Amino acid sequence: MAKAPKKVLQGKIALVAGATRGAGRGIAIALGEAGATVYCTGRSSRKLSRGQTATPGRPETIEETAELVTAAGGRGIAVRVDHTEPAEVKKLVAAIKRRHKGLDILVNDVWGGDTLTEFGKTFWTVNLDNGLRMLKQAIHSHIITSHFAVPLMLGRSKGIIFEITDGDAFYYRGNLFYDLVKISVIRLAFAMSRELRKKDITSVALTPGFLRSEAVLDHFGVSEANWKDAGKKDRANTSNQNDAGPDFLVSESPRYVGRAVVALASDPKVKKKSGRVFSSWALANEYGFTDLDGTQPHWGNYARKKYGKYKICDERFYSYWVPGLIEMIFPDWF
């Protein structure tokens, strides 16, 4: 078993928007491991009336996440927030300002699009209402949250914003709306970095690999304690899921991407990375952190070996982004 990280974020205030389950929960707990105070927000709460659920079929709550953060060594604070509602986000940020005067770490992880995504279907045959809802849940919510939260980060020392995405490349992702969401949040990280480049705030996008979320564990019929049993079954991918047994053996727990967040948030030179997208596996190689079992799963190497080479966002790719024509015409805008 790997040792928990040191309290490198003691005294830091973090907001994980979308902390109920999956990557958001893993990130919140990892921030707790590092000693941070973590606001865990989302719509799934114990305070909902009996029989009500924000995400049908899922039992996880923000209160559970907050308790896990505290148990890991930080301080977890659960607040029920619908991040697509500006008034609710504004109220949350006002509460953080009253209690803590500022914010150091913002994680935009609101998603909720799993049941809305129809992989392998053309854009003219998918459910349009579901696709538009996905854009609202997973892009609009990020913009709304950053709009209200970033002013709390101005004036703090080395603030950082994370946009959680899927994939560290520009390839197509199998569904028009899903693709638009995941590319858009990478672009959000870049656009915010340009407007923040003269501030002491970093903005990056971050992707996990094959994420062993609660829903994925349920799909395979295993728990975190015995997950490798499912991976030993030599089954191929189903028609609309990347769920081959051998692939699952290269999966990572949500804590892995959480420890990637901690590594970046505690790096005094992280500003040099602003505006780019990173993967959990590449950052593990760079910073040396491990998953819960002490391993360093590398989805990128595995995927290239099995499915073929693909190009990630590299130095050449970013050279097309900066400097931009608008920045050259109006260098003093930001």
CSV table of C-alpha atoms in Angstrom, one decimal:
chain,number,residue,atom,x,y,z
A,1,MET,CA,0.0,0.0,0.0
A,2,ALA,CA,1.2,3.5,-0.8
A,3,LYS,CA,1.7,6.0,2.0
A,4,ALA,CA,-0.7,9.0,2.1
A,5,PRO,CA,0.8,12.3,0.9
A,6,LYS,CA,2.2,14.8,3.4
A,7,LYS,CA,0.0,17.8,4.5
A,8,VAL,CA,1.3,19.9,1.7
A,9,LEU,CA,-2.0,21.9,1.4
A,10,GLN,CA,-2.6,22.5,5.1
A,11,GLY,CA,-4.5,25.8,5.4
A,12,LYS,CA,-5.7,25.9,1.8
A,13,ILE,CA,-9.4,26.3,0.9
A,14,ALA,CA,-10.7,24.2,-2.0
A,15,LEU,CA,-14.0,24.0,-3.8
A,16,VAL,CA,-14.7,20.7,-5.6
A,17,ALA,CA,-17.8,21.3,-7.7
A,18,GLY,CA,-19.3,17.9,-8.5
A,19,ALA,CA,-17.8,16.1,-5.5
A,20,THR,CA,-20.5,13.5,-5.0
A,21,ARG,CA,-18.9,10.5,-6.8
A,22,GLY,CA,-16.3,9.5,-9.3
A,23,ALA,CA,-13.3,11.7,-10.0
A,24,GLY,CA,-14.8,14.6,-8.0
A,25,ARG,CA,-15.0,12.4,-4.8
A,26,GLY,CA,-11.5,11.1,-5.4
A,27,ILE,CA,-10.1,14.6,-5.8
A,28,ALA,CA,-11.9,15.9,-2.7
A,29,ILE,CA,-10.5,13.0,-0.6
A,30,ALA,CA,-7.0,13.5,-2.0
A,31,LEU,CA,-7.2,17.2,-1.1
A,32,GLY,CA,-8.2,16.1,2.4
A,33,GLU,CA,-5.2,13.8,2.6
A,34,ALA,CA,-3.1,16.8,1.9
A,35,GLY,CA,-4.7,18.8,4.7
A,36,ALA,CA,-7.0,21.1,2.8
A,37,THR,CA,-10.4,22.4,3.8
A,38,VAL,CA,-12.7,21.1,1.0
A,39,TYR,CA,-16.1,22.3,0.0
A,40,CYS,CA,-17.9,19.3,-1.5
A,41,THR,CA,-20.8,20.4,-3.7
A,42,GLY,CA,-23.3,18.7,-5.9
A,43,ARG,CA,-27.0,18.0,-6.0
A,44,SER,CA,-27.1,14.5,-4.3
A,45,SER,CA,-27.7,15.1,-0.6
A,46,ARG,CA,-29.1,13.3,2.4
A,47,LYS,CA,-31.2,16.3,2.9
A,48,LEU,CA,-33.4,15.5,-0.1
A,49,SER,CA,-36.9,14.2,0.8
A,50,ARG,CA,-37.3,10.5,1.1
A,51,GLY,CA,-37.6,8.9,-2.3
A,52,GLN,CA,-36.0,11.8,-4.1
A,53,THR,CA,-32.7,11.5,-5.9
A,54,ALA,CA,-30.6,13.9,-8.0
A,55,THR,CA,-29.0,11.0,-10.0
A,56,PRO,CA,-31.4,8.0,-10.4
A,57,GLY,CA,-29.8,4.8,-9.3
A,58,ARG,CA,-26.9,6.3,-7.5
A,59,PRO,CA,-26.8,6.3,-3.6
A,60,GLU,CA,-23.7,8.6,-3.1
A,61,THR,CA,-24.1,11.9,-1.4
A,62,ILE,CA,-22.0,15.0,-0.9
A,63,GLU,CA,-22.2,14.5,2.9
A,64,GLU,CA,-20.5,11.1,2.5
A,65,THR,CA,-17.8,12.7,0.5
A,66,ALA,CA,-17.3,15.4,3.1
A,67,GLU,CA,-17.0,12.8,5.8
A,68,LEU,CA,-14.4,10.9,3.8
A,69,VAL,CA,-12.4,14.2,3.3
A,70,THR,CA,-12.4,14.7,7.1
A,71,ALA,CA,-11.4,11.1,7.7
A,72,ALA,CA,-8.5,11.4,5.3
A,73,GLY,CA,-7.1,14.3,7.4
A,74,GLY,CA,-8.7,17.4,6.0
A,75,ARG,CA,-11.9,19.2,6.7
A,76,GLY,CA,-14.9,18.4,4.5
A,77,ILE,CA,-17.9,20.7,4.2
A,78,ALA,CA,-20.9,19.6,2.2
A,79,VAL,CA,-23.1,22.2,0.5
A,80,ARG,CA,-26.0,21.2,-1.8
A,81,VAL,CA,-25.6,23.3,-5.0
A,82,ASP,CA,-27.0,23.1,-8.5
A,83,HIS,CA,-24.1,24.6,-10.4
A,84,THR,CA,-26.3,25.4,-13.4
A,85,GLU,CA,-28.2,27.9,-11.2
A,86,PRO,CA,-26.2,31.2,-10.9
A,87,ALA,CA,-28.0,32.3,-7.8
A,88,GLU,CA,-27.1,29.0,-6.0
A,89,VAL,CA,-23.4,29.3,-6.9
A,90,LYS,CA,-23.3,33.0,-5.9
A,91,LYS,CA,-24.7,32.1,-2.5
A,92,LEU,CA,-22.1,29.3,-2.1
A,93,VAL,CA,-19.2,31.7,-2.9
A,94,ALA,CA,-20.6,34.3,-0.6
A,95,ALA,CA,-20.6,31.8,2.2
A,96,ILE,CA,-17.0,30.8,1.5
A,97,LYS,CA,-16.0,34.4,1.5
A,98,ARG,CA,-17.6,35.0,4.9
A,99,ARG,CA,-16.0,32.0,6.5
A,100,HIS,CA,-12.5,32.0,4.8
A,101,LYS,CA,-12.0,35.3,3.1
A,102,GLY,CA,-10.8,33.6,-0.1
A,103,LEU,CA,-10.4,30.4,-2.2
A,104,ASP,CA,-7.1,28.7,-3.3
A,105,ILE,CA,-8.2,25.7,-5.4
A,106,LEU,CA,-11.2,25.4,-7.7
A,107,VAL,CA,-12.1,22.0,-9.3
A,108,ASN,CA,-14.8,22.1,-12.0
A,109,ASP,CA,-15.9,18.5,-12.1
A,110,VAL,CA,-19.6,18.9,-12.6
A,111,TRP,CA,-20.7,16.3,-15.2
A,112,GLY,CA,-23.8,14.1,-14.8
A,113,GLY,CA,-23.9,13.2,-18.5
A,114,ASP,CA,-23.4,9.4,-18.4
A,115,THR,CA,-27.1,8.6,-18.9
A,116,LEU,CA,-27.4,11.3,-21.5
A,117,THR,CA,-24.6,10.1,-23.8
A,118,GLU,CA,-25.5,7.9,-26.8
A,119,PHE,CA,-22.1,6.7,-28.0
A,120,GLY,CA,-21.8,5.5,-31.6
A,121,LYS,CA,-24.9,7.4,-32.8
A,122,THR,CA,-24.8,10.2,-35.3
A,123,PHE,CA,-25.7,13.7,-34.2
A,124,TRP,CA,-28.9,13.7,-36.3
A,125,THR,CA,-30.2,10.6,-34.6
A,126,VAL,CA,-29.3,11.2,-30.9
A,127,ASN,CA,-31.8,12.6,-28.5
A,128,LEU,CA,-31.4,16.4,-28.9
A,129,ASP,CA,-32.9,17.4,-25.6
A,130,ASN,CA,-30.4,15.1,-23.8
A,131,GLY,CA,-27.5,16.5,-25.7
A,132,LEU,CA,-28.5,20.1,-25.0
A,133,ARG,CA,-29.0,19.2,-21.4
A,134,MET,CA,-25.5,17.8,-21.3
A,135,LEU,CA,-24.0,21.1,-22.5
A,136,LYS,CA,-25.8,23.0,-19.8
A,137,GLN,CA,-24.8,20.5,-17.0
A,138,ALA,CA,-21.1,20.1,-18.0
A,139,ILE,CA,-20.1,23.4,-19.7
A,140,HIS,CA,-22.5,26.1,-18.5
A,141,SER,CA,-22.0,24.9,-14.9
A,142,HIS,CA,-18.2,25.3,-15.2
A,143,ILE,CA,-18.5,28.8,-16.6
A,144,ILE,CA,-21.0,29.9,-13.9
A,145,THR,CA,-18.8,28.5,-11.1
A,146,SER,CA,-15.6,30.1,-12.3
A,147,HIS,CA,-17.4,33.4,-12.9
A,148,PHE,CA,-18.4,33.6,-9.2
A,149,ALA,CA,-15.4,31.8,-7.6
A,150,VAL,CA,-12.4,33.2,-9.3
A,151,PRO,CA,-12.8,36.7,-7.7
A,152,LEU,CA,-12.2,34.9,-4.4
A,153,MET,CA,-8.9,33.6,-5.7
A,154,LEU,CA,-7.5,37.0,-6.8
A,155,GLY,CA,-5.0,38.2,-4.2
A,156,ARG,CA,-4.3,34.7,-2.9
A,157,SER,CA,-0.9,33.1,-3.3
A,158,LYS,CA,-0.8,30.7,-6.2
A,159,GLY,CA,-4.4,29.9,-6.8
A,160,ILE,CA,-5.3,27.1,-9.3
A,161,ILE,CA,-8.3,26.1,-11.4
A,162,PHE,CA,-8.8,22.6,-12.6
A,163,GLU,CA,-11.1,21.6,-15.5
A,164,ILE,CA,-11.7,17.9,-15.4
A,165,THR,CA,-12.0,16.3,-18.8
A,166,ASP,CA,-11.7,13.0,-20.7
A,167,GLY,CA,-8.6,12.6,-22.8
A,168,ASP,CA,-5.4,14.6,-23.3
A,169,ALA,CA,-5.8,14.9,-27.1
A,170,PHE,CA,-7.9,16.6,-29.7
A,171,TYR,CA,-9.4,13.4,-31.2
A,172,TYR,CA,-13.1,12.9,-31.6
A,173,ARG,CA,-14.8,11.2,-28.6
A,174,GLY,CA,-17.6,9.1,-30.0
A,175,ASN,CA,-20.6,11.4,-29.6
A,176,LEU,CA,-21.0,15.0,-30.7
A,177,PHE,CA,-22.3,16.4,-27.4
A,178,TYR,CA,-19.8,14.4,-25.3
A,179,ASP,CA,-17.0,15.5,-27.6
A,180,LEU,CA,-18.1,19.1,-27.4
A,181,VAL,CA,-18.2,19.0,-23.5
A,182,LYS,CA,-14.7,17.4,-23.1
A,183,ILE,CA,-13.0,19.6,-25.7
A,184,SER,CA,-14.8,22.7,-24.4
A,185,VAL,CA,-13.5,22.3,-20.8
A,186,ILE,CA,-10.0,22.0,-22.1
A,187,ARG,CA,-10.6,25.2,-24.1
A,188,LEU,CA,-12.0,26.8,-21.0
A,189,ALA,CA,-8.8,26.1,-19.1
A,190,PHE,CA,-6.8,27.6,-21.9
A,191,ALA,CA,-9.0,30.7,-22.3
A,192,MET,CA,-9.1,31.4,-18.6
A,193,SER,CA,-5.3,31.0,-18.5
A,194,ARG,CA,-4.9,33.8,-21.1
A,195,GLU,CA,-7.1,36.2,-19.1
A,196,LEU,CA,-5.3,35.2,-15.9
A,197,ARG,CA,-1.8,35.2,-17.2
A,198,LYS,CA,-0.8,38.3,-15.3
A,199,LYS,CA,-2.4,37.1,-12.1
A,200,ASP,CA,-1.1,34.5,-9.6
A,201,ILE,CA,-3.7,31.9,-10.7
A,202,THR,CA,-3.0,28.8,-12.9
A,203,SER,CA,-5.7,27.2,-15.0
A,204,VAL,CA,-5.3,23.7,-16.3
A,205,ALA,CA,-7.3,20.8,-17.7
A,206,LEU,CA,-6.8,17.3,-16.2
A,207,THR,CA,-7.9,13.8,-17.4
A,208,PRO,CA,-8.0,10.5,-15.5
A,209,GLY,CA,-7.4,7.3,-17.4
A,210,PHE,CA,-9.8,4.3,-17.2
A,211,LEU,CA,-11.6,5.6,-14.1
A,212,ARG,CA,-12.8,3.0,-11.6
A,213,SER,CA,-15.7,5.0,-10.4
A,214,GLU,CA,-18.6,3.7,-8.3
A,215,ALA,CA,-20.7,3.3,-11.5
A,216,VAL,CA,-17.9,1.4,-13.3
A,217,LEU,CA,-17.4,-0.9,-10.4
A,218,ASP,CA,-21.2,-1.6,-10.4
A,219,HIS,CA,-21.1,-2.2,-14.2
A,220,PHE,CA,-18.4,-4.9,-13.7
A,221,GLY,CA,-20.1,-6.3,-10.6
A,222,VAL,CA,-17.2,-5.8,-8.3
A,223,SER,CA,-16.0,-3.5,-5.5
A,224,GLU,CA,-12.8,-1.7,-4.9
A,225,ALA,CA,-11.6,-4.6,-2.7
A,226,ASN,CA,-11.9,-7.2,-5.5
A,227,TRP,CA,-11.9,-5.2,-8.7
A,228,LYS,CA,-9.1,-7.2,-10.3
A,229,ASP,CA,-11.4,-10.2,-10.5
A,230,ALA,CA,-13.4,-8.6,-13.3
A,231,GLY,CA,-10.3,-7.6,-15.2
A,232,LYS,CA,-9.2,-11.2,-15.4
A,233,LYS,CA,-12.2,-12.1,-17.6
A,234,ASP,CA,-11.0,-11.9,-21.2
A,235,ARG,CA,-14.1,-10.3,-22.6
A,236,ALA,CA,-14.1,-7.8,-25.4
A,237,ASN,CA,-15.6,-4.3,-25.4
A,238,THR,CA,-19.4,-4.2,-25.6
A,239,SER,CA,-21.0,-2.3,-28.5
A,240,ASN,CA,-21.0,1.1,-26.7
A,241,GLN,CA,-18.7,0.7,-23.8
A,242,ASN,CA,-14.9,0.5,-23.3
A,243,ASP,CA,-15.3,-2.4,-20.8
A,244,ALA,CA,-12.9,-5.1,-22.0
A,245,GLY,CA,-11.5,-7.1,-19.1
A,246,PRO,CA,-7.8,-6.5,-20.0
A,247,ASP,CA,-8.5,-2.8,-20.3
A,248,PHE,CA,-10.1,-2.8,-16.8
A,249,LEU,CA,-6.9,-4.1,-15.3
A,250,VAL,CA,-5.2,-0.9,-16.3
A,251,SER,CA,-7.9,1.2,-14.6
A,252,GLU,CA,-7.2,3.7,-11.8
A,253,SER,CA,-9.1,4.6,-8.6
A,254,PRO,CA,-10.5,8.1,-8.4
A,255,ARG,CA,-7.8,8.9,-5.8
A,256,TYR,CA,-5.1,8.7,-8.5
A,257,VAL,CA,-6.4,11.8,-10.4
A,258,GLY,CA,-7.0,13.3,-7.0
A,259,ARG,CA,-3.3,13.0,-6.2
A,260,ALA,CA,-2.5,14.5,-9.5
A,261,VAL,CA,-4.5,17.6,-8.4
A,262,VAL,CA,-2.6,17.7,-5.2
A,263,ALA,CA,0.8,17.4,-7.0
A,264,LEU,CA,-0.1,20.4,-9.3
A,265,ALA,CA,-1.7,22.5,-6.5
A,266,SER,CA,1.5,22.1,-4.4
A,267,ASP,CA,4.0,22.7,-7.2
A,268,PRO,CA,5.5,26.2,-6.7
A,269,LYS,CA,6.3,26.3,-10.5
A,270,VAL,CA,2.9,25.2,-11.7
A,271,LYS,CA,2.2,28.5,-13.5
A,272,LYS,CA,4.4,27.2,-16.3
A,273,LYS,CA,1.8,24.6,-17.0
A,274,SER,CA,-1.1,27.0,-17.3
A,275,GLY,CA,-3.5,26.6,-20.2
A,276,ARG,CA,-2.7,23.0,-21.0
A,277,VAL,CA,-4.2,19.6,-20.5
A,278,PHE,CA,-2.5,16.9,-18.4
A,279,SER,CA,-3.2,13.2,-17.7
A,280,SER,CA,-3.0,11.5,-14.3
A,281,TRP,CA,-0.5,8.9,-15.7
A,282,ALA,CA,1.9,11.5,-17.1
A,283,LEU,CA,1.8,13.5,-13.9
A,284,ALA,CA,2.4,10.4,-11.8
A,285,ASN,CA,5.6,9.9,-13.8
A,286,GLU,CA,6.6,13.5,-13.3
A,287,TYR,CA,5.7,13.9,-9.6
A,288,GLY,CA,6.1,10.3,-8.4
A,289,PHE,CA,2.7,9.8,-6.7
A,290,THR,CA,0.9,6.5,-6.8
A,291,ASP,CA,-2.6,5.0,-6.7
A,292,LEU,CA,-4.0,3.5,-3.6
A,293,ASP,CA,-2.3,0.2,-4.1
A,294,GLY,CA,1.1,1.8,-4.7
A,295,THR,CA,1.1,1.3,-8.5
A,296,GLN,CA,1.2,3.9,-11.3
A,297,PRO,CA,-1.3,2.8,-13.9
A,298,HIS,CA,-0.4,4.3,-17.3
A,299,TRP,CA,-3.5,4.3,-19.5
A,300,GLY,CA,-1.7,6.2,-22.3
A,301,ASN,CA,1.0,3.6,-22.9
A,302,TYR,CA,-1.5,0.7,-22.7
A,303,ALA,CA,-3.9,2.3,-25.1
A,304,ARG,CA,-1.2,3.0,-27.7
A,305,LYS,CA,0.1,-0.5,-27.5
A,306,LYS,CA,-3.3,-2.1,-27.9
A,307,TYR,CA,-5.2,0.2,-30.1
A,308,GLY,CA,-2.6,2.2,-32.0
A,309,LYS,CA,-0.7,5.4,-31.7
A,310,TYR,CA,-2.5,8.7,-31.4
A,311,LYS,CA,-1.2,12.2,-30.9
A,312,ILE,CA,-1.6,14.1,-27.7
A,313,CYS,CA,-1.6,17.8,-27.1
A,314,ASP,CA,2.1,18.5,-27.2
A,315,GLU,CA,4.5,21.5,-27.6
A,316,ARG,CA,3.8,21.6,-31.3
A,317,PHE,CA,0.1,21.6,-30.7
A,318,TYR,CA,0.2,24.4,-28.2
A,319,SER,CA,2.4,26.5,-30.5
A,320,TYR,CA,-0.7,27.1,-32.6
A,321,TRP,CA,-2.5,28.6,-29.7
A,322,VAL,CA,0.0,31.2,-28.4
A,323,PRO,CA,0.5,34.0,-29.3
A,324,GLY,CA,-2.9,34.7,-30.8
A,325,LEU,CA,-3.8,37.4,-33.2
A,326,ILE,CA,-6.1,39.2,-30.8
A,327,GLU,CA,-3.4,39.3,-28.1
A,328,MET,CA,-1.0,40.8,-30.6
A,329,ILE,CA,-3.6,43.5,-31.7
A,330,PHE,CA,-4.7,44.2,-28.1
A,331,PRO,CA,-1.8,43.3,-25.8
A,332,ASP,CA,-3.2,45.2,-22.9
A,333,TRP,CA,-6.7,43.7,-22.7
A,334,PHE,CA,-5.7,41.4,-19.9
